[in-house]
Short mmCIF file of C-alpha atoms and ligand atoms in Angstrom, two decimals:
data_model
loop_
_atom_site.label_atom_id
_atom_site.label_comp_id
_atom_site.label_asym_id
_atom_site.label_seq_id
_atom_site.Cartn_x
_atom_site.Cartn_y
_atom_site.Cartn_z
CA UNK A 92 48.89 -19.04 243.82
CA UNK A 93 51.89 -17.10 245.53
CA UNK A 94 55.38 -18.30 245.10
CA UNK A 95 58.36 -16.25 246.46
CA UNK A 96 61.13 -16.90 243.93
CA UNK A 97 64.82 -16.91 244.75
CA UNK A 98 68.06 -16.92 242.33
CA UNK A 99 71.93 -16.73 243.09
CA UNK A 100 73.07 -18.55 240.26
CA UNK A 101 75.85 -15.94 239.14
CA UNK A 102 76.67 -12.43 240.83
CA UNK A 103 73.28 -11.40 241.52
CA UNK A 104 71.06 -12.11 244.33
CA UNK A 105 67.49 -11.86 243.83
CA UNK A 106 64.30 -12.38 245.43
CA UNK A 107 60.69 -11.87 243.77
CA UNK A 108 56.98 -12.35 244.45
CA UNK A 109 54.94 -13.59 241.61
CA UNK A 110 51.18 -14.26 241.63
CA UNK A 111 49.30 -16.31 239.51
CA UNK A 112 45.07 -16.32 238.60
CA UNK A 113 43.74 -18.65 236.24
CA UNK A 114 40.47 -18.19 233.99
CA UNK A 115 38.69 -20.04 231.67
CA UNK A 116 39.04 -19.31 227.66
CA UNK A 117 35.08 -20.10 227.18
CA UNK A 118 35.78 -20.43 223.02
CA UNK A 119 38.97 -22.60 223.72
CA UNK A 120 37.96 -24.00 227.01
CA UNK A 121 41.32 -23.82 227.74
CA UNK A 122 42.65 -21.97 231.03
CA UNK A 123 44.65 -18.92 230.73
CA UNK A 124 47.36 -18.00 233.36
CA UNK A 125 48.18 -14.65 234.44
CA UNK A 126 51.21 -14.23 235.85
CA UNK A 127 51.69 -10.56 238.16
CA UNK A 128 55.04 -9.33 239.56
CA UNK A 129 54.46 -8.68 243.15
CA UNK A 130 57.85 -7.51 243.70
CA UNK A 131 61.04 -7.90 242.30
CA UNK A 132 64.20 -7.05 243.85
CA UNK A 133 68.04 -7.36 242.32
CA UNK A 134 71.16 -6.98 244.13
CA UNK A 135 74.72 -6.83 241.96
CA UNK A 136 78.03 -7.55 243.20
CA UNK A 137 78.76 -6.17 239.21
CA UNK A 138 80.41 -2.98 240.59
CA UNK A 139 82.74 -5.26 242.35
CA UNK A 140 83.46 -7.40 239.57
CA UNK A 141 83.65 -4.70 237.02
CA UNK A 142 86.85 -3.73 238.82
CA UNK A 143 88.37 -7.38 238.65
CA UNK A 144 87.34 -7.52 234.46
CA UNK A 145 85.00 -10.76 235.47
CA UNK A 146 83.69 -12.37 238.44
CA UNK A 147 85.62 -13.95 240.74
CA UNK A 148 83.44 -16.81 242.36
CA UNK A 149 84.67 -16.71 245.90
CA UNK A 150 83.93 -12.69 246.60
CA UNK A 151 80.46 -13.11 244.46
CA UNK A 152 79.16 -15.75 246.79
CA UNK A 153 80.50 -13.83 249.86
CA UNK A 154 78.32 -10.63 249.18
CA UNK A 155 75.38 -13.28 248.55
CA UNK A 156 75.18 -14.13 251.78
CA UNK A 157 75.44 -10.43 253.32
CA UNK A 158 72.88 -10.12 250.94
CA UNK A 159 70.12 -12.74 250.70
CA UNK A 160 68.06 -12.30 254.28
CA UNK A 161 67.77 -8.57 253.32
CA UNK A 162 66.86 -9.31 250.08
CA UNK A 163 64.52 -11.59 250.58
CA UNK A 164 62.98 -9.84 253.49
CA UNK A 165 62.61 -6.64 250.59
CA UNK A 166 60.74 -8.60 248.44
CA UNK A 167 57.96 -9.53 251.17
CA UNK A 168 57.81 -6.11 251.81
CA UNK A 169 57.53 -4.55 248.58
CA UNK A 170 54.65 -7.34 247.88
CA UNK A 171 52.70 -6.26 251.15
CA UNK A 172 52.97 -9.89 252.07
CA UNK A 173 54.28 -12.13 255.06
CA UNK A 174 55.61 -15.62 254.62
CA UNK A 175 51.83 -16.40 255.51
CA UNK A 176 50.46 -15.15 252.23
CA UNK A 177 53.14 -17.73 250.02
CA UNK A 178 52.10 -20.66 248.62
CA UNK A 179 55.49 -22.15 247.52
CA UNK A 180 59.03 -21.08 247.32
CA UNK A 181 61.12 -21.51 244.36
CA UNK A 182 64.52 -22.03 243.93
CA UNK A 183 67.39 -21.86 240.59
CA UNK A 184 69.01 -25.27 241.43
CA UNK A 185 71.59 -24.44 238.63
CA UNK A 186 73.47 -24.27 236.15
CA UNK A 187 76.10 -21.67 238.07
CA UNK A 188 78.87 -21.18 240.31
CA UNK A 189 78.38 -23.75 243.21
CA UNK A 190 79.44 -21.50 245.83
CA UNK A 191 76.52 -18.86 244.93
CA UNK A 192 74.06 -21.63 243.60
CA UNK A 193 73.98 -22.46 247.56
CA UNK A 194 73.61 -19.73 249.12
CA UNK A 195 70.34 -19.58 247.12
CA UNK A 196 69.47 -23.29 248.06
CA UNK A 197 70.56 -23.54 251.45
CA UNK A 198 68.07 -20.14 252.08
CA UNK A 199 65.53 -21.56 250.74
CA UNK A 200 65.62 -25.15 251.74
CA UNK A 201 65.79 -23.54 255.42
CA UNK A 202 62.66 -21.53 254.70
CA UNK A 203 60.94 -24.22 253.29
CA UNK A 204 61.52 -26.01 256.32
CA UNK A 205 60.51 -23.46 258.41
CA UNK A 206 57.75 -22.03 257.39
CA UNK A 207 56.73 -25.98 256.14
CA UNK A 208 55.70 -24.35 252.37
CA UNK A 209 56.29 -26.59 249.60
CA UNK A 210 60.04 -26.23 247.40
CA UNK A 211 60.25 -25.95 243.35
CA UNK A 212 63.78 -26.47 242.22
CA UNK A 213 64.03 -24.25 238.72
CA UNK A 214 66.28 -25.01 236.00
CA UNK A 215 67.93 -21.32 235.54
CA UNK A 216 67.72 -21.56 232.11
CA UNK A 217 64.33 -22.64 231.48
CA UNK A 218 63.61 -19.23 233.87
CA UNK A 219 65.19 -17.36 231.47
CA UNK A 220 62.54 -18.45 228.73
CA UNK A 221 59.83 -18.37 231.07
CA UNK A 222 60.33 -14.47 231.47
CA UNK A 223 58.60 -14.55 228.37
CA UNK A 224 55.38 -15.86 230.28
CA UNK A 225 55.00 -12.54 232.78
CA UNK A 226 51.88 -10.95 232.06
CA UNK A 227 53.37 -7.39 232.53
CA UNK A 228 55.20 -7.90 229.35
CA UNK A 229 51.73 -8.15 228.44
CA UNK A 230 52.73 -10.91 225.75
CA UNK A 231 51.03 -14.16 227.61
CA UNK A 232 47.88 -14.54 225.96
CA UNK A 233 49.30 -14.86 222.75
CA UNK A 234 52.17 -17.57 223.21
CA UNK A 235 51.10 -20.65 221.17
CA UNK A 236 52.73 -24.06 220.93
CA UNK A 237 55.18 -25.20 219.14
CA UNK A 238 57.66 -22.45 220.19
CA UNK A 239 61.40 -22.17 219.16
CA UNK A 240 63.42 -20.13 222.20
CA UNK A 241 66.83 -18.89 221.79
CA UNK A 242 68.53 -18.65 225.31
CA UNK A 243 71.50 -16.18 224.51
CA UNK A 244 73.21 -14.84 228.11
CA UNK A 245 76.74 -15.00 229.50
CA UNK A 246 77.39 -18.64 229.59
CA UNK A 247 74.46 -19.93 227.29
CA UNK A 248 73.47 -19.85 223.78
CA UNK A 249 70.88 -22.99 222.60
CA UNK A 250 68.07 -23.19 220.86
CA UNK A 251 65.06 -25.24 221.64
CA UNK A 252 61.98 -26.47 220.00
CA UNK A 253 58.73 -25.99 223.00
CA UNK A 254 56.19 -28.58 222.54
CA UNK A 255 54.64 -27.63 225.52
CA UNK A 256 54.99 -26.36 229.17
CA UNK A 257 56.62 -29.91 229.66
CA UNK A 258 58.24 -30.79 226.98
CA UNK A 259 61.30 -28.89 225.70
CA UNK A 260 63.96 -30.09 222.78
CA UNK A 261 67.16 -28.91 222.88
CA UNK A 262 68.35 -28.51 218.83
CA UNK A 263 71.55 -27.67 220.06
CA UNK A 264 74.21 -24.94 220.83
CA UNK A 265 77.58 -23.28 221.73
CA UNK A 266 80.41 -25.52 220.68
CA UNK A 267 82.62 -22.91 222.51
CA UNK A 268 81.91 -19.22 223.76
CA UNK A 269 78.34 -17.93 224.27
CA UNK A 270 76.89 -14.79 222.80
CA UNK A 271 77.18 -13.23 226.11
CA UNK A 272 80.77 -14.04 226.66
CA UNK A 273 81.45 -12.96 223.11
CA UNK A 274 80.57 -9.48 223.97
CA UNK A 275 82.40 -9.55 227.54
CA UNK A 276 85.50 -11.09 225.66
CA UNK A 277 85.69 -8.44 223.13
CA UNK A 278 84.67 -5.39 225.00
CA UNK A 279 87.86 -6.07 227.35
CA UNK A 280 89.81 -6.25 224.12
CA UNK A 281 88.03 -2.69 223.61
CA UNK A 282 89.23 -1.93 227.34
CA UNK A 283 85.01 -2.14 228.17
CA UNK A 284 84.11 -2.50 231.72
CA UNK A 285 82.51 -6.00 232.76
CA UNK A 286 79.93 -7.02 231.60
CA UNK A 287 80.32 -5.79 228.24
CA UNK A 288 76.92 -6.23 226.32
CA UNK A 289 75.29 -2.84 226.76
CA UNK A 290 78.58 -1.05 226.44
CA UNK A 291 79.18 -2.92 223.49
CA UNK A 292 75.27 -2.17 221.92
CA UNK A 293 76.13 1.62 222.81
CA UNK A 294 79.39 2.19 221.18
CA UNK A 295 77.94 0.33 218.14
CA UNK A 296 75.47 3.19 217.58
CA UNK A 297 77.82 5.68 216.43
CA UNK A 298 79.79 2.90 214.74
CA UNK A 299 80.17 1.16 211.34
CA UNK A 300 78.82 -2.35 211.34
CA UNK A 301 80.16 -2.52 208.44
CA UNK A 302 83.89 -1.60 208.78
CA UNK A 303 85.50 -4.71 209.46
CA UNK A 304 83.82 -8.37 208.21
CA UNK A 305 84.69 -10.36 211.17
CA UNK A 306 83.89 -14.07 210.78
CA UNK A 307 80.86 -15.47 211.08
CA UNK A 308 81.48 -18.70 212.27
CA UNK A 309 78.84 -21.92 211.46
CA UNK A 310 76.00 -19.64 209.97
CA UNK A 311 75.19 -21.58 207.22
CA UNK A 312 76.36 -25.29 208.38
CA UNK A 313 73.82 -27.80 208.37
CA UNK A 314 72.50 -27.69 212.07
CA UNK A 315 71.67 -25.89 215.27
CA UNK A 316 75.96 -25.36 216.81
CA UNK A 317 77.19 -22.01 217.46
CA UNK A 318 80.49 -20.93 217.65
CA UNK A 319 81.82 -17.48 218.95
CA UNK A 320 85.67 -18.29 220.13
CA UNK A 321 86.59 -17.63 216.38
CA UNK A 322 85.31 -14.19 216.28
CA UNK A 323 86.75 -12.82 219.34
CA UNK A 324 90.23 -14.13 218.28
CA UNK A 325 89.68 -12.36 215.04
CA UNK A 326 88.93 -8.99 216.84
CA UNK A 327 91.87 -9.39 218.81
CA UNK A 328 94.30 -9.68 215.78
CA UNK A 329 92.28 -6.60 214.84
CA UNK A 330 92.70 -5.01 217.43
CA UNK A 331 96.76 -5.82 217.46
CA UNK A 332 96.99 -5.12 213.69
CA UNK A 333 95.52 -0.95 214.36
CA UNK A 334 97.67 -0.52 217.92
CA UNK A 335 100.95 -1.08 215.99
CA UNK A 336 99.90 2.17 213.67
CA UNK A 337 98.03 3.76 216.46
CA UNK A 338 98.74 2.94 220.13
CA UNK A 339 95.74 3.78 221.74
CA UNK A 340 92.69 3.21 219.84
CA UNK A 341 90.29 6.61 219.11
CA UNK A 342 86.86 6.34 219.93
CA UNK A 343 85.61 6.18 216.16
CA UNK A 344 87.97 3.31 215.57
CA UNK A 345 86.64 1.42 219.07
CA UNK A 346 82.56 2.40 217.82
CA UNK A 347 83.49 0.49 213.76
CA UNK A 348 85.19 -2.73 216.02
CA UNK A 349 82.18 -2.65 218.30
CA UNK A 350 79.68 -2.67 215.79
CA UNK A 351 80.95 -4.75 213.42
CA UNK A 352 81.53 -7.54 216.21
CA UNK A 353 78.20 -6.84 217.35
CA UNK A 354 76.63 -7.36 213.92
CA UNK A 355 78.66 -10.58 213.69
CA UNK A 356 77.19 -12.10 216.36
CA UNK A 357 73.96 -10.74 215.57
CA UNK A 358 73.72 -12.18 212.52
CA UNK A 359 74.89 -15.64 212.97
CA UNK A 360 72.36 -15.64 215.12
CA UNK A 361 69.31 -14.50 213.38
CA UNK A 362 69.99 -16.61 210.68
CA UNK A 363 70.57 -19.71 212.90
CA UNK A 364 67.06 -19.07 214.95
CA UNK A 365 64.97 -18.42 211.75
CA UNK A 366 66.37 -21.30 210.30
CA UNK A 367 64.28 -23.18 213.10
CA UNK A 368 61.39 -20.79 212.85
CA UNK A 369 61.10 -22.17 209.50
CA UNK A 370 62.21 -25.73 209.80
CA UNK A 371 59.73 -26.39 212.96
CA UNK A 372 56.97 -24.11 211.18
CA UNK A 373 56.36 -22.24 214.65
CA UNK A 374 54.21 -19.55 215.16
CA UNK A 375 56.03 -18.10 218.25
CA UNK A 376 59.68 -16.77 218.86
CA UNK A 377 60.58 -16.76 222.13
CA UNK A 378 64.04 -14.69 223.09
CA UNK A 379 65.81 -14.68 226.39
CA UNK A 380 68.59 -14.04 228.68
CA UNK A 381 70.98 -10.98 229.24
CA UNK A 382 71.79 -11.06 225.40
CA UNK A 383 67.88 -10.60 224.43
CA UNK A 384 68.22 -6.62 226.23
CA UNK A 385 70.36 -5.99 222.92
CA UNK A 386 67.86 -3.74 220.85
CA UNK A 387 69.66 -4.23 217.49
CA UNK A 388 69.10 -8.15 217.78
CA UNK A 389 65.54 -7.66 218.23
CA UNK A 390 65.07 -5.24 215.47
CA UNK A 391 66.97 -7.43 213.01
CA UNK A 392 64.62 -10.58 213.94
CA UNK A 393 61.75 -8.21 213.45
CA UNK A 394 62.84 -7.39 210.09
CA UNK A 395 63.93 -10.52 209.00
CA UNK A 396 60.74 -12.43 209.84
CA UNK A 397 59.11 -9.20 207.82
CA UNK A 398 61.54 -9.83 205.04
CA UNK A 399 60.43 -13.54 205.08
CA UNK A 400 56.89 -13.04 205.12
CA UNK A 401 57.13 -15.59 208.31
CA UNK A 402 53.38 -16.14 210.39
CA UNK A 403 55.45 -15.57 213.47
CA UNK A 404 55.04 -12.93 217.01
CA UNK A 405 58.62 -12.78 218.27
CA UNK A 406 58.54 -12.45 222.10
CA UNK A 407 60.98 -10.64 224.17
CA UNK A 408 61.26 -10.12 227.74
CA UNK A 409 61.40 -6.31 229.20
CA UNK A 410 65.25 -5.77 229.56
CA UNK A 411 64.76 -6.31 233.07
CA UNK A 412 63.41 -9.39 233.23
CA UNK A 413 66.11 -10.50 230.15
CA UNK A 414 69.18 -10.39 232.90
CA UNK A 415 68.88 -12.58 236.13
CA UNK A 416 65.88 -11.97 238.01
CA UNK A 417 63.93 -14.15 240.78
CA UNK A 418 60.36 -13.25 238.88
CA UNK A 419 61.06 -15.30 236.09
CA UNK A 420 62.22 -18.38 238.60
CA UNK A 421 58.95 -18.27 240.26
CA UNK A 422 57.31 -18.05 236.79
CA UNK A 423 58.94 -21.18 235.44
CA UNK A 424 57.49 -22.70 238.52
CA UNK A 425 54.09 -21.66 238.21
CA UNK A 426 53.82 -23.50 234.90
CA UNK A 427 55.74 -26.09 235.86
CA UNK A 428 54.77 -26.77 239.46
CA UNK A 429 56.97 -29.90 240.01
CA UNK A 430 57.50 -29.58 244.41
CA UNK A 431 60.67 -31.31 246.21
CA UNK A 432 60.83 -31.98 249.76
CA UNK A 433 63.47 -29.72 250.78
CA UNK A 434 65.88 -32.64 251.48
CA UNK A 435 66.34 -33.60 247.87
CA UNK A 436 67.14 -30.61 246.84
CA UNK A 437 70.50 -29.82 245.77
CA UNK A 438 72.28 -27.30 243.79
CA UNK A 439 73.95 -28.65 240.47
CA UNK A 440 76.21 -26.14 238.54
CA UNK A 441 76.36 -28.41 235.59
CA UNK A 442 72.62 -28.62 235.14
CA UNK A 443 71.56 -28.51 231.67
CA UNK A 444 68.15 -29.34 229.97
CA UNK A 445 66.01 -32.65 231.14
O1 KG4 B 649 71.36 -13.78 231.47
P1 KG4 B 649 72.43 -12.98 232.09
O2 KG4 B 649 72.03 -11.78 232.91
O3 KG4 B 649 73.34 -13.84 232.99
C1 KG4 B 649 73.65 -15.17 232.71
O4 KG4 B 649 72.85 -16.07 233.07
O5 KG4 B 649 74.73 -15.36 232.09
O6 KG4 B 649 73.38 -12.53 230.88
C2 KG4 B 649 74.50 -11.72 231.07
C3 KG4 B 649 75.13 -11.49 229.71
C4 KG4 B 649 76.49 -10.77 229.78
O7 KG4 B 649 77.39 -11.49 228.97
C5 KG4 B 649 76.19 -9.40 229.21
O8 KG4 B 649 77.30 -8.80 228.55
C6 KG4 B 649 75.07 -9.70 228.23
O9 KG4 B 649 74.27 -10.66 228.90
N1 KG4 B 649 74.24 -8.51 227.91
C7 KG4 B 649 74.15 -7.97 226.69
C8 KG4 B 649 73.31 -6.82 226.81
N2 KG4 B 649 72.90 -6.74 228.12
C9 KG4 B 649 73.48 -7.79 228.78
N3 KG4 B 649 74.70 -8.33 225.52
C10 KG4 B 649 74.43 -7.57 224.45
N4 KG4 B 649 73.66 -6.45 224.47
C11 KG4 B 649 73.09 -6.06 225.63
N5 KG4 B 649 72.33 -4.96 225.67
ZN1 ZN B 650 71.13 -15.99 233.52
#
């Protein structure tokens, strides 16, 4: 099956073709999914937005819709395929900003009508986790059930328990700030252009993590909540503390703030997720969204699941498919193949997990 996936939930707009081919594990006799990106294509308004410190809604969802026919038409192309060759089209539904949200929705709603293919509406967040199911991050085979995924990007950070391709549990989440926004928050504090995260990871290599101990806010409470507004607040009385001996910060001083923020959020969040790894006794780690590019996050879970002597593979998307992508919306839909006719479809920016 063919699906041509489509996502303008935030400032990108993206269009991907993803195939799927099913065979039959003999020993298990189970099927196996392989899941191929046809084509993948990405347009940012970021270069905009990194100007403005943040994204204003209004001019992101006016470049969508310059962008989306091209975009879409790109995608065919670079897949060798007309509309003829597509199975299904697939569409993020929300959460986002409404005004991009439908210029995604409204495309492909029209499509579906035209072209009379069926329409899967896709949670954006369960795409994010679902980047973990692409065969070219040749990882699929070895996913097993029960999984724990922790969804960190710009406006999300849960945790869930995966029973299944149908069955998610949310444990919980952000009381406040996400990781994501954490980093944007603090690397405009550090004068960082928008988005912050890789800047952030960057400057923290030639820092010391362990400079400043910013808080680390709900680490050890008795549950599954994050909370990040704390930590940026604390960074900015940093911040104001060394500009009234020095009025520009240096770059060493910048790198030390940077890394020891980053390692803050880092490890409230390792601890958090392999608190679940443990409690849910899962054999899987699934990581996602724009947070799950950071390197340093990935190598601490590595070693702490080493330093636990834990029977669990943690996953992690290519950093490509961590950001926003349409691959990983036509992914989620090839497990979870759930078609709408086009007219109940609707976008919802406040969608959250069924
Ligand atoms: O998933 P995503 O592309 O968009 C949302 O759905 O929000 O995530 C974007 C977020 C931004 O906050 C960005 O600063 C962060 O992901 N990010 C990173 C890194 N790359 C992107 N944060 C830390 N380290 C990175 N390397
Ligand atoms: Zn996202």
């Amino acid at each position: 099956m063919r699906i041509l996936g489509i996502e303008t939930s935030c400032d990108e707009t993206a269009a991907a073709v993803v195939e799927s081919t099913e065979s039959t594990n003999h020993n298990k006799d189970t099927k196996n999914k392989t899941i191929r990106i046809l084509s993948n294509v990405v347009a940012t308004s970021l270069e905009l937005h990194a100007k403005t410190g943040g994204i204003i809604p209004e001019s992101a969802a006016r470049e969508q819709i310059k962008y989306i026919i091209p975009i879409i038409q790109k995608s065919l192309q670079d897949a060798n395929v007309s509309e003829k060759n597509i199975d299904a089209l697939a569409v993020t539904i929300g959460p986002g900003l409404i005004g991009s949200l439908l210029v995604g929705v409204e495309t492909a709603k029209t499509l579906s009508f035209v072209w009379n293919k069926p329409l899967i509406p896709v949670n954006h967040l369960i795409g994010h986790i679902y980047a973990n199911f692409i065969s070219d991050a040749k990882q699929t085979h070895s996913i097993t059930f029960p999984a724990i995924a922790l969804l960190v990007s710009g406006n999300h950070t849960d945790l869930l328990l995966l029973k299944d391709h149908g069955t998610l549990q949310w444990l919980d989440g952000t009381r406040d700030d996400a990781a994501g926004e954490a980093f944007d928050k603090i690397g405009r504090l550090l004068s960082m252009p928008y988005p912050a995260g890789p800047v952030i990871e960057n400057a923290s290599k030639k820092g010391n993590p362990k400079k400043i101990l910013f808080p680390r806010p709900l680490m050890y409470s008795n549950d599954y909540s994050f909370s990040f507004s704390g930590l940026k607040t604390a960074v900015y009385r940093e911040v104001e503390k060394l500009k009234q001996k020095q009025k520009n910060l240096d770059q060493k001083t910048i790198c030390d703030i940077a890394a020891s923020a980053q390692q803050a959020i880092i490890d409230v969040l390792v601890v958090k997720t392999l608190r679940a790894v443990k409690e849910y006794k899962v054999q899987s780690l699934l990581l996602s969204g724009g947070v799950a590019a950071n390197q340093k996050l990935k190598e601490t879970i590595e070693l702490a699941i080493k330093t636990d002597k834990l029977q669990t593979t943690l996953f992690v998307p290519p950093k490509n498919l961590c950001t926003d992508n349409a691959a990983m919306i036509a992914c989620a839909a090839l497990y979870r193949y759930q078609p709408e006719t086009w007219q109940n479809v609707t976008a919802d920016p406040e969608l959250y997990f069924d």
